[in-house]
Amino acid sequence: MNRKDKQMLDTGRTARRLESYVQGAWQTGKGAGKPLANAATGEVHAYIGSDGLDFGGALDWGRAVGGPALRALTVHERALMLKSIGLRLMEMKDEFHAESLATGATPKDAWPDIDGGIGTLLTFASMARRELPNAKVIPEGAVEPLSKDGTFVGQHILVPMRGIAIHINAFNFPVWGMLEKIAPALIAGMPCLVKPASSTAYVTELVVRRILEMGILPDGALQIVCGGVGDMLDHVTGQDVVTFTGSASTGRKLKTHPAIVENATRFTMEADSLNAAILGPDAGPDSPEFDLFVREVHREMTAKAGQKCTAIRRVIVPKALEQEVIASLSERLAKTPAGLPDLAETRLGALASLGDRDGVREKIAEIAKEADIVFGDPETVAVASGDADKGAFLNPVLLRCADPMNAAAPHEVEAFGPVATVMGYDGLDEAIALAMKGKGSLVSSVFTNDENVAAKLVLGLAPFHGRVMLGNRDSAKSSTGHGSPLAPLVHGGPGRAGGGEEMGGMRGVKHFMMRTAVQGTPRLLSSVTGNWVSGAPTATGTHPFRKSLAELHIGDQLVTDSRVVTKEDVEHFAHFTGDTFYAHMDSDAAKANPFFEDRVVHGYLIASFAAGLFVQPDPGPVLANYGVDNLRFLTPVYFGDSLQVQLTCKQINPREGTVYGEVRWDCRVTNQKGEVVAEYDVLTMVAKTWPLSDEG
């Protein structure tokens, strides 16, 4: 069944009562609930309410049931659960798109929310398995020596917090807004309670319902409350995390809630943001950058009817180009018909509610006190389809502020709809100053093909922005655009934007973990982290390359024989590889170098000889060497010096669903004096069992 057929079947449907999933069961709040209208038709689409729910009990259930179940799993096991969920959700996305039409979003507008949200979930699952160990404790950073004799060391570790993550989300991204938050929290080992914004909660509720029906997550890992939060925040503890996306005023109220303040509960906020797009002075009307700029501003004004936290609100251009920008934008906006989101010809869907439309009109009126409307009429709605009175439609409105350096409203009032204000600048310093008047934003974009312009603007914007997007002709086809937060990069911003930070790859996972410094002997620290630490016990005997993962242990060690490096070795290596750098070949030149006494051995020859010393050549459990990390050459090696290797199993990282795991080896190369000449980590893939089997 395609999406259009599904929508046709849903016409005339009975509005459903949304439920909350708390304490292991789907529950309906008391009473009939508040009606939620279809944004495009005005018909009642659903009813919502959470009165009577035991919010304290829901939080306790997540902590007591979901928390231990998640913490019993390794990071990779949690990530694989999310991968399975994401792949299943992709198969169901047509159902979510059909439900999303009631929000007023066109299918194209819903793609970043639904497909993008699921993609974000899958990206986190992939990054966690690639970048984090398959363990329950994550060591962070290097082991720090804290004593001269090496008997006292320290390292940071990351462990799951023992509370619950409460995600209070905005209405404009009912799927992405949930998935981008629960993904890092669940990977961290923290159960989640999702509270979607009421006006579009029916989409979130449907997705959560489908996730829970899969039976992949352990009990208590995911709950949802559809309706108000009641006294939920009265029950938070210092081990909980609260994330909020929405208005700055609501965010400030939540952040200063007595229980949050009393318990120092972690609170992350993403709030209002008057994002800017800046046209570089080099980007004249005939340049590709000018066209890209106009297209991007148009897209950000009209995608999701301008109801995006990253939408462009301020259009900052050279004063000499103001009128040309206004004319080009107006031409595009005039070709953007508003209408029913399920019709192919619709280019501008509805706002999420009639109340939103009233609110946007009020904000436009405030901005218009210091700016002129140069395109559109907020009081008159023209639609290509649908009912302009019943549907929450609003045509685009473009304003121009003649004196932006002395104006306040265009920089302080956000009309959360298809609205933007053009303002001119004289010089890059003024462009930066205008952007800064937003007092902190999620994102600004710069359109230029000039390296100097790009560098000056980015460095000027960075302290006030969570993200800066550079647009030019070279990235026109590949750029994800101004308004798209991406899982590997941080999403958030300082000041007015809330001061929070989300995503950013594995940085986002760490927001839901506790960082603790651990100090002690190498042996005890190793027992905590699961990684071998220099000075911890070692074991010799069977060559460690002859051991499968089932037999290998942290601390298994090989100490090799020695090998003398000769002049002939160095010259053969130089001519064979082409590396005839003077320090290896010219004695006088090498002696003139302040770091060397004479000709030195190639560093990579040292690493090659080291491999020759520690490798066991017969077929066995070691399947491949896939790299080295942190290679450092510490002491020069001269002709006649001898090399010896100490190779120690440092970390064992089993791969779920494969026949192998990854093993990190501490490799230390010393000379005849016992001086360390090179050290690095050798990375190998090792079979779980040997001979190989298909199990594991």
Short mmCIF file of C-alpha atoms in Angstrom, two decimals, residues 131-560:
data_model
loop_
_atom_site.label_atom_id
_atom_site.label_comp_id
_atom_site.label_asym_id
_atom_site.label_seq_id
_atom_site.Cartn_x
_atom_site.Cartn_y
_atom_site.Cartn_z
CA GLU A 131 34.49 4.09 18.04
CA LEU A 132 33.66 2.67 21.47
CA PRO A 133 34.84 -0.59 23.06
CA ASN A 134 32.56 -3.59 23.41
CA ALA A 135 32.50 -3.13 27.16
CA LYS A 136 30.41 -1.81 30.03
CA VAL A 137 33.06 0.67 31.15
CA ILE A 138 34.64 3.15 28.72
CA PRO A 139 38.20 4.27 29.54
CA GLU A 140 38.75 7.86 28.41
CA GLY A 141 42.06 9.45 27.60
CA ALA A 142 45.56 8.30 28.39
CA VAL A 143 46.73 6.71 31.60
CA GLU A 144 48.40 9.48 33.58
CA PRO A 145 51.56 8.67 35.60
CA LEU A 146 51.16 10.09 39.10
CA SER A 147 54.41 8.87 40.65
CA LYS A 148 58.04 8.66 39.55
CA ASP A 149 58.27 4.90 40.05
CA GLY A 150 55.07 4.16 38.09
CA THR A 151 53.25 2.55 41.02
CA PHE A 152 50.52 5.21 41.16
CA VAL A 153 48.58 6.12 38.03
CA GLY A 154 45.24 7.59 37.06
CA GLN A 155 42.71 7.52 34.24
CA HIS A 156 39.19 8.73 33.53
CA ILE A 157 36.38 6.25 33.00
CA LEU A 158 32.83 6.71 31.72
CA VAL A 159 30.00 4.72 33.30
CA PRO A 160 26.20 4.89 32.82
CA MET A 161 24.37 7.14 35.22
CA ARG A 162 21.86 5.39 37.48
CA GLY A 163 18.86 7.55 36.64
CA ILE A 164 16.50 8.04 33.72
CA ALA A 165 16.75 10.42 30.75
CA ILE A 166 13.62 12.56 30.40
CA HIS A 167 13.29 13.97 26.89
CA ILE A 168 10.82 16.85 26.54
CA ASN A 169 10.59 17.43 22.81
CA ALA A 170 9.29 20.04 20.38
CA PHE A 171 6.37 19.62 17.98
CA ASN A 172 8.18 20.27 14.71
CA PHE A 173 10.22 17.05 14.54
CA PRO A 174 8.14 14.38 16.30
CA VAL A 175 10.34 11.50 15.05
CA TRP A 176 13.85 12.90 14.62
CA GLY A 177 13.54 14.91 17.83
CA MET A 178 12.90 11.71 19.78
CA LEU A 179 15.35 9.37 18.01
CA GLU A 180 18.32 11.76 18.08
CA LYS A 181 17.95 11.92 21.86
CA ILE A 182 17.15 8.35 22.82
CA ALA A 183 19.90 6.91 20.59
CA PRO A 184 22.88 8.28 22.57
CA ALA A 185 21.10 7.76 25.90
CA LEU A 186 20.33 4.09 25.23
CA ILE A 187 23.86 3.47 23.93
CA ALA A 188 25.14 5.02 27.16
CA GLY A 189 23.00 2.56 29.12
CA MET A 190 20.38 5.00 30.35
CA PRO A 191 16.61 4.33 30.12
CA CYS A 192 14.45 7.00 28.50
CA LEU A 193 11.07 8.61 29.03
CA VAL A 194 9.89 10.62 26.04
CA LYS A 195 7.43 13.47 26.41
CA PRO A 196 6.52 14.70 22.90
CA ALA A 197 4.90 18.07 22.29
CA SER A 198 1.15 17.56 22.27
CA SER A 199 0.23 19.00 18.86
CA THR A 200 2.09 16.29 16.91
CA ALA A 201 2.39 13.61 19.61
CA TYR A 202 0.34 11.16 17.55
CA VAL A 203 3.32 10.61 15.24
CA THR A 204 5.74 10.02 18.13
CA GLU A 205 3.28 7.71 19.88
CA LEU A 206 2.92 5.61 16.73
CA VAL A 207 6.68 5.23 16.33
CA VAL A 208 7.17 4.32 20.00
CA ARG A 209 4.31 1.82 19.76
CA ARG A 210 5.99 0.13 16.80
CA ILE A 211 9.37 0.08 18.58
CA LEU A 212 7.91 -1.55 21.68
CA GLU A 213 6.04 -4.10 19.58
CA MET A 214 9.38 -5.32 18.23
CA GLY A 215 10.32 -6.66 21.65
CA ILE A 216 13.97 -5.70 21.12
CA LEU A 217 14.44 -3.25 23.98
CA PRO A 218 14.43 -4.60 27.56
CA ASP A 219 11.51 -3.68 29.80
CA GLY A 220 11.80 -0.18 31.20
CA ALA A 221 14.23 1.07 28.55
CA LEU A 222 11.66 3.28 26.79
CA GLN A 223 8.50 4.99 28.04
CA ILE A 224 6.34 7.72 26.56
CA VAL A 225 3.95 10.22 28.13
CA CYS A 226 1.39 11.79 25.80
CA GLY A 227 0.03 14.91 27.47
CA GLY A 228 1.27 17.20 30.20
CA VAL A 229 4.24 16.41 32.45
CA GLY A 230 2.22 16.91 35.63
CA ASP A 231 4.46 16.62 38.68
CA MET A 232 7.08 14.56 36.85
CA LEU A 233 9.94 16.96 37.47
CA ASP A 234 9.21 16.94 41.21
CA HIS A 235 10.62 13.41 41.21
CA VAL A 236 13.96 13.91 39.43
CA THR A 237 17.22 13.00 41.13
CA GLY A 238 20.86 13.92 40.67
CA GLN A 239 21.35 10.80 38.57
CA ASP A 240 18.70 11.79 36.01
CA VAL A 241 19.14 13.82 32.84
CA VAL A 242 16.51 16.20 31.46
CA THR A 243 16.69 17.39 27.85
CA PHE A 244 14.38 20.05 26.49
CA THR A 245 13.69 21.43 23.04
CA GLY A 246 11.28 24.34 22.75
CA SER A 247 10.87 27.98 23.63
CA ALA A 248 13.47 29.77 25.72
CA SER A 249 10.85 30.93 28.21
CA THR A 250 9.58 27.39 28.88
CA GLY A 251 13.14 26.10 29.00
CA ARG A 252 14.11 28.63 31.66
CA LYS A 253 11.13 27.60 33.80
CA LEU A 254 12.09 23.94 33.58
CA LYS A 255 15.78 24.61 34.18
CA THR A 256 14.97 26.47 37.39
CA HIS A 257 12.51 23.87 38.66
CA PRO A 258 13.25 23.43 42.39
CA ALA A 259 13.99 19.70 42.12
CA ILE A 260 16.35 20.23 39.18
CA VAL A 261 18.17 22.98 41.05
CA GLU A 262 18.20 21.12 44.38
CA ASN A 263 19.57 17.90 42.87
CA ALA A 264 21.85 19.56 40.30
CA THR A 265 20.10 17.42 37.70
CA ARG A 266 21.78 17.59 34.31
CA PHE A 267 19.69 19.77 32.04
CA THR A 268 20.28 20.32 28.33
CA MET A 269 18.26 22.91 26.44
CA GLU A 270 17.86 23.73 22.78
CA ALA A 271 15.77 26.88 22.50
CA ASP A 272 14.81 29.75 20.20
CA SER A 273 17.42 30.67 17.65
CA LEU A 274 17.47 33.55 15.19
CA ASN A 275 19.78 31.85 12.72
CA ALA A 276 21.41 33.87 9.97
CA ALA A 277 22.58 33.35 6.42
CA ILE A 278 25.35 35.69 5.31
CA LEU A 279 26.11 36.48 1.68
CA GLY A 280 29.80 37.22 1.16
CA PRO A 281 30.83 40.49 -0.52
CA ASP A 282 32.39 38.48 -3.35
CA ALA A 283 29.08 36.76 -4.20
CA GLY A 284 27.55 39.11 -6.75
CA PRO A 285 24.32 38.43 -8.67
CA ASP A 286 26.17 36.63 -11.45
CA SER A 287 28.02 34.27 -9.12
CA PRO A 288 26.98 30.69 -8.30
CA GLU A 289 27.12 31.62 -4.62
CA PHE A 290 24.41 34.28 -5.03
CA ASP A 291 22.06 31.75 -6.59
CA LEU A 292 22.90 29.13 -3.94
CA PHE A 293 22.24 31.69 -1.22
CA VAL A 294 18.83 32.65 -2.55
CA ARG A 295 17.83 29.03 -3.02
CA GLU A 296 18.93 28.13 0.49
CA VAL A 297 17.08 31.02 2.12
CA HIS A 298 13.96 30.11 0.15
CA ARG A 299 14.23 26.48 1.18
CA GLU A 300 14.73 27.32 4.84
CA MET A 301 11.80 29.73 4.83
CA THR A 302 9.40 27.21 3.31
CA ALA A 303 10.52 23.73 4.45
CA LYS A 304 8.11 22.57 7.16
CA ALA A 305 6.43 25.96 6.69
CA GLY A 306 9.46 27.56 8.34
CA GLN A 307 8.85 25.71 11.61
CA LYS A 308 12.40 24.52 12.10
CA CYS A 309 14.73 25.42 14.93
CA THR A 310 17.49 25.80 12.34
CA ALA A 311 15.50 27.86 9.82
CA ILE A 312 17.02 31.08 8.48
CA ARG A 313 15.43 34.09 10.20
CA ARG A 314 17.96 36.80 9.32
CA VAL A 315 19.23 37.31 5.78
CA ILE A 316 22.45 39.34 6.06
CA VAL A 317 23.71 40.69 2.74
CA PRO A 318 25.99 43.47 1.44
CA LYS A 319 23.98 46.70 1.41
CA ALA A 320 24.59 47.10 -2.29
CA LEU A 321 22.84 43.77 -2.95
CA GLU A 322 19.78 44.15 -0.73
CA GLN A 323 17.31 44.94 -3.49
CA GLU A 324 18.61 42.23 -5.80
CA VAL A 325 18.35 39.66 -3.01
CA ILE A 326 14.82 40.79 -2.18
CA ALA A 327 13.77 40.62 -5.82
CA SER A 328 15.25 37.15 -6.35
CA LEU A 329 13.76 35.81 -3.12
CA SER A 330 10.36 37.33 -3.84
CA GLU A 331 10.30 35.73 -7.26
CA ARG A 332 10.91 32.30 -5.74
CA LEU A 333 8.47 32.79 -2.87
CA ALA A 334 5.73 33.78 -5.31
CA LYS A 335 6.06 30.34 -6.90
CA THR A 336 5.55 28.49 -3.63
CA PRO A 337 1.84 27.60 -3.38
CA ALA A 338 0.44 26.63 0.00
CA GLY A 339 -1.97 23.74 0.22
CA LEU A 340 -2.83 20.28 1.43
CA PRO A 341 0.37 18.38 2.20
CA ASP A 342 -0.66 15.14 0.47
CA LEU A 343 -0.96 16.80 -2.96
CA ALA A 344 2.09 16.61 -5.21
CA GLU A 345 1.81 20.20 -6.38
CA THR A 346 1.96 21.62 -2.84
CA ARG A 347 5.24 23.36 -2.06
CA LEU A 348 4.29 24.87 1.30
CA GLY A 349 2.39 22.85 3.88
CA ALA A 350 0.54 24.08 6.93
CA LEU A 351 1.83 25.25 10.27
CA ALA A 352 1.30 22.74 13.07
CA SER A 353 -1.83 24.48 14.41
CA LEU A 354 -4.08 27.51 14.05
CA GLY A 355 -2.65 28.73 17.34
CA ASP A 356 0.79 28.68 15.76
CA ARG A 357 -0.50 30.81 12.90
CA ASP A 358 -1.88 33.37 15.32
CA GLY A 359 1.42 33.39 17.16
CA VAL A 360 3.47 33.88 13.99
CA ARG A 361 1.27 36.80 12.96
CA GLU A 362 1.82 38.43 16.34
CA LYS A 363 5.58 38.04 16.01
CA ILE A 364 5.55 39.46 12.48
CA ALA A 365 3.73 42.51 13.82
CA GLU A 366 6.45 42.98 16.45
CA ILE A 367 9.26 42.71 13.88
CA ALA A 368 7.37 45.04 11.52
CA LYS A 369 7.72 47.85 14.06
CA GLU A 370 11.40 48.03 13.02
CA ALA A 371 11.24 46.54 9.52
CA ASP A 372 9.09 46.78 6.41
CA ILE A 373 7.21 43.90 4.83
CA VAL A 374 8.55 43.65 1.27
CA PHE A 375 6.81 40.44 0.25
CA GLY A 376 3.61 38.74 1.44
CA ASP A 377 0.69 39.68 3.63
CA PRO A 378 0.41 37.82 6.94
CA GLU A 379 -3.29 38.63 7.26
CA THR A 380 -4.27 37.23 3.87
CA VAL A 381 -3.89 33.54 3.06
CA ALA A 382 -3.97 32.23 -0.50
CA VAL A 383 -4.08 28.45 -0.94
CA ALA A 384 -3.91 26.24 -4.00
CA SER A 385 -5.88 23.58 -2.12
CA GLY A 386 -7.54 23.20 1.24
CA ASP A 387 -9.46 25.68 3.35
CA ALA A 388 -7.56 28.84 4.29
CA ASP A 389 -9.66 29.29 7.43
CA LYS A 390 -9.73 25.72 8.75
CA GLY A 391 -6.16 24.82 7.83
CA ALA A 392 -3.18 26.48 9.53
CA PHE A 393 -1.83 27.92 6.30
CA LEU A 394 0.35 31.01 6.09
CA ASN A 395 2.05 32.36 2.98
CA PRO A 396 5.70 33.42 3.18
CA VAL A 397 6.51 36.87 4.54
CA LEU A 398 9.77 38.68 3.81
CA LEU A 399 10.77 41.84 5.68
CA ARG A 400 13.60 44.33 5.31
CA CYS A 401 15.23 46.14 8.19
CA ALA A 402 16.78 49.42 7.02
CA ASP A 403 18.83 50.05 10.19
CA PRO A 404 19.72 46.61 11.56
CA MET A 405 22.59 47.79 13.77
CA ASN A 406 20.19 49.90 15.82
CA ALA A 407 17.12 47.65 15.62
CA ALA A 408 16.18 45.09 18.26
CA ALA A 409 13.14 43.10 17.15
CA PRO A 410 14.64 41.45 14.02
CA HIS A 411 17.40 40.03 16.25
CA GLU A 412 15.25 39.16 19.26
CA VAL A 413 11.79 38.14 18.01
CA GLU A 414 11.41 34.80 16.27
CA ALA A 415 8.38 34.36 14.06
CA PHE A 416 8.31 30.55 13.94
CA GLY A 417 6.98 30.19 10.43
CA PRO A 418 7.81 31.08 6.80
CA VAL A 419 9.27 34.45 7.78
CA ALA A 420 12.70 36.06 7.37
CA THR A 421 14.17 39.57 7.51
CA VAL A 422 16.71 40.96 5.03
CA MET A 423 19.32 43.33 6.44
CA GLY A 424 22.35 44.97 4.85
CA TYR A 425 25.90 45.25 6.13
CA ASP A 426 28.93 47.42 5.42
CA GLY A 427 32.07 45.32 5.80
CA LEU A 428 32.64 41.90 7.34
CA ASP A 429 32.99 43.26 10.87
CA GLU A 430 29.46 44.63 10.65
CA ALA A 431 28.17 41.34 9.24
CA ILE A 432 29.66 39.54 12.24
CA ALA A 433 28.23 42.16 14.62
CA LEU A 434 24.75 41.68 13.13
CA ALA A 435 24.96 37.92 13.53
CA MET A 436 26.11 38.36 17.14
CA LYS A 437 23.03 40.46 17.91
CA GLY A 438 21.09 37.19 17.86
CA LYS A 439 22.82 36.49 21.21
CA GLY A 440 23.60 32.88 20.36
CA SER A 441 22.30 30.68 17.57
CA LEU A 442 22.17 27.05 16.53
CA VAL A 443 23.59 27.70 13.08
CA SER A 444 24.55 30.36 10.60
CA SER A 445 25.63 29.86 7.03
CA VAL A 446 28.12 31.77 4.94
CA PHE A 447 27.99 31.81 1.14
CA THR A 448 31.30 32.81 -0.37
CA ASN A 449 34.00 31.51 -2.67
CA ASP A 450 36.70 33.64 -1.05
CA GLU A 451 38.97 31.87 1.47
CA ASN A 452 39.72 35.06 3.39
CA VAL A 453 36.05 35.96 3.68
CA ALA A 454 35.24 32.44 4.86
CA ALA A 455 38.00 32.43 7.47
CA LYS A 456 37.14 35.85 8.91
CA LEU A 457 33.41 35.18 9.09
CA VAL A 458 33.70 31.70 10.59
CA LEU A 459 36.12 32.82 13.30
CA GLY A 460 33.89 35.79 14.07
CA LEU A 461 30.71 33.70 14.17
CA ALA A 462 32.02 30.63 15.99
CA PRO A 463 31.81 31.93 19.61
CA PHE A 464 28.10 32.63 19.12
CA HIS A 465 27.11 29.55 17.12
CA GLY A 466 26.95 25.80 17.56
CA ARG A 467 27.48 25.24 13.85
CA VAL A 468 28.60 27.27 10.81
CA MET A 469 27.89 26.01 7.30
CA LEU A 470 30.02 27.22 4.40
CA GLY A 471 28.31 27.15 1.02
CA ASN A 472 29.95 27.63 -2.36
CA ARG A 473 29.99 26.30 -5.90
CA ASP A 474 32.28 23.36 -5.09
CA SER A 475 29.92 21.80 -2.53
CA ALA A 476 26.65 22.76 -4.20
CA LYS A 477 25.77 19.17 -5.10
CA SER A 478 27.06 17.48 -1.96
CA SER A 479 26.16 19.95 0.80
CA THR A 480 23.48 18.88 3.25
CA GLY A 481 22.49 22.53 3.63
CA HIS A 482 22.05 25.13 6.31
CA GLY A 483 19.18 23.54 8.21
CA SER A 484 20.23 19.90 8.61
CA PRO A 485 21.80 18.86 11.92
CA LEU A 486 23.91 15.74 11.38
CA ALA A 487 24.58 12.93 13.84
CA PRO A 488 28.41 13.23 13.80
CA LEU A 489 28.31 16.99 14.45
CA VAL A 490 27.12 18.90 17.49
CA HIS A 491 23.64 20.40 17.53
CA GLY A 492 23.03 23.21 19.97
CA GLY A 493 24.19 26.72 20.58
CA PRO A 494 25.18 29.24 23.26
CA GLY A 495 23.13 31.98 24.87
CA ARG A 496 19.66 32.41 23.45
CA ALA A 497 19.91 29.01 21.71
CA GLY A 498 19.87 27.36 25.12
CA GLY A 499 23.51 26.70 25.89
CA GLY A 500 23.06 22.99 25.25
CA GLU A 501 24.73 20.46 23.02
CA GLU A 502 23.34 17.29 21.47
CA MET A 503 24.61 14.65 19.06
CA GLY A 504 28.19 15.30 17.96
CA GLY A 505 28.79 11.60 17.47
CA MET A 506 30.02 9.84 20.58
CA ARG A 507 30.21 13.17 22.42
CA GLY A 508 26.43 12.86 22.65
CA VAL A 509 26.68 9.46 24.34
CA LYS A 510 28.94 10.89 27.03
CA HIS A 511 26.27 13.41 28.04
CA PHE A 512 24.43 10.47 29.63
CA MET A 513 27.44 9.00 31.42
CA MET A 514 29.43 9.91 34.48
CA ARG A 515 33.09 10.75 34.04
CA THR A 516 35.09 9.59 37.03
CA ALA A 517 38.83 9.85 37.68
CA VAL A 518 40.27 6.61 39.07
CA GLN A 519 43.65 6.57 40.85
CA GLY A 520 45.62 3.59 42.03
CA THR A 521 48.22 1.01 41.12
CA PRO A 522 48.42 -0.17 37.51
CA ARG A 523 47.17 -3.61 38.56
CA LEU A 524 44.02 -2.29 40.21
CA LEU A 525 43.35 0.30 37.50
CA SER A 526 43.64 -2.44 34.89
CA SER A 527 41.07 -4.51 36.78
CA VAL A 528 38.64 -1.59 36.64
CA THR A 529 39.04 -0.63 32.98
CA GLY A 530 39.59 -4.07 31.53
CA ASN A 531 42.65 -2.72 29.69
CA TRP A 532 46.26 -3.57 30.43
CA VAL A 533 48.19 -0.67 31.96
CA SER A 534 51.96 -0.44 31.95
CA GLY A 535 53.14 -1.77 35.30
CA ALA A 536 50.24 -4.21 35.64
CA PRO A 537 51.01 -7.96 35.79
CA THR A 538 51.99 -9.78 32.59
CA ALA A 539 52.16 -13.40 31.58
CA THR A 540 54.62 -15.02 29.16
CA GLY A 541 54.72 -18.47 27.64
CA THR A 542 52.89 -19.42 24.46
CA HIS A 543 53.36 -16.82 21.74
CA PRO A 544 50.25 -14.60 22.06
CA PHE A 545 49.71 -14.70 18.29
CA ARG A 546 48.98 -18.44 18.70
CA LYS A 547 46.03 -17.70 21.00
CA SER A 548 42.44 -17.20 19.93
CA LEU A 549 40.21 -14.72 21.75
CA ALA A 550 38.94 -17.59 23.85
CA GLU A 551 42.51 -18.19 25.09
CA LEU A 552 44.01 -14.71 25.05
CA HIS A 553 44.10 -12.57 28.18
CA ILE A 554 44.91 -8.97 28.98
CA GLY A 555 48.58 -8.82 29.97
CA ASP A 556 49.72 -11.74 27.82
CA GLN A 557 53.18 -10.68 26.72
CA LEU A 558 56.03 -11.51 24.37
CA VAL A 559 59.60 -10.29 24.89
CA THR A 560 61.56 -10.87 21.71
#
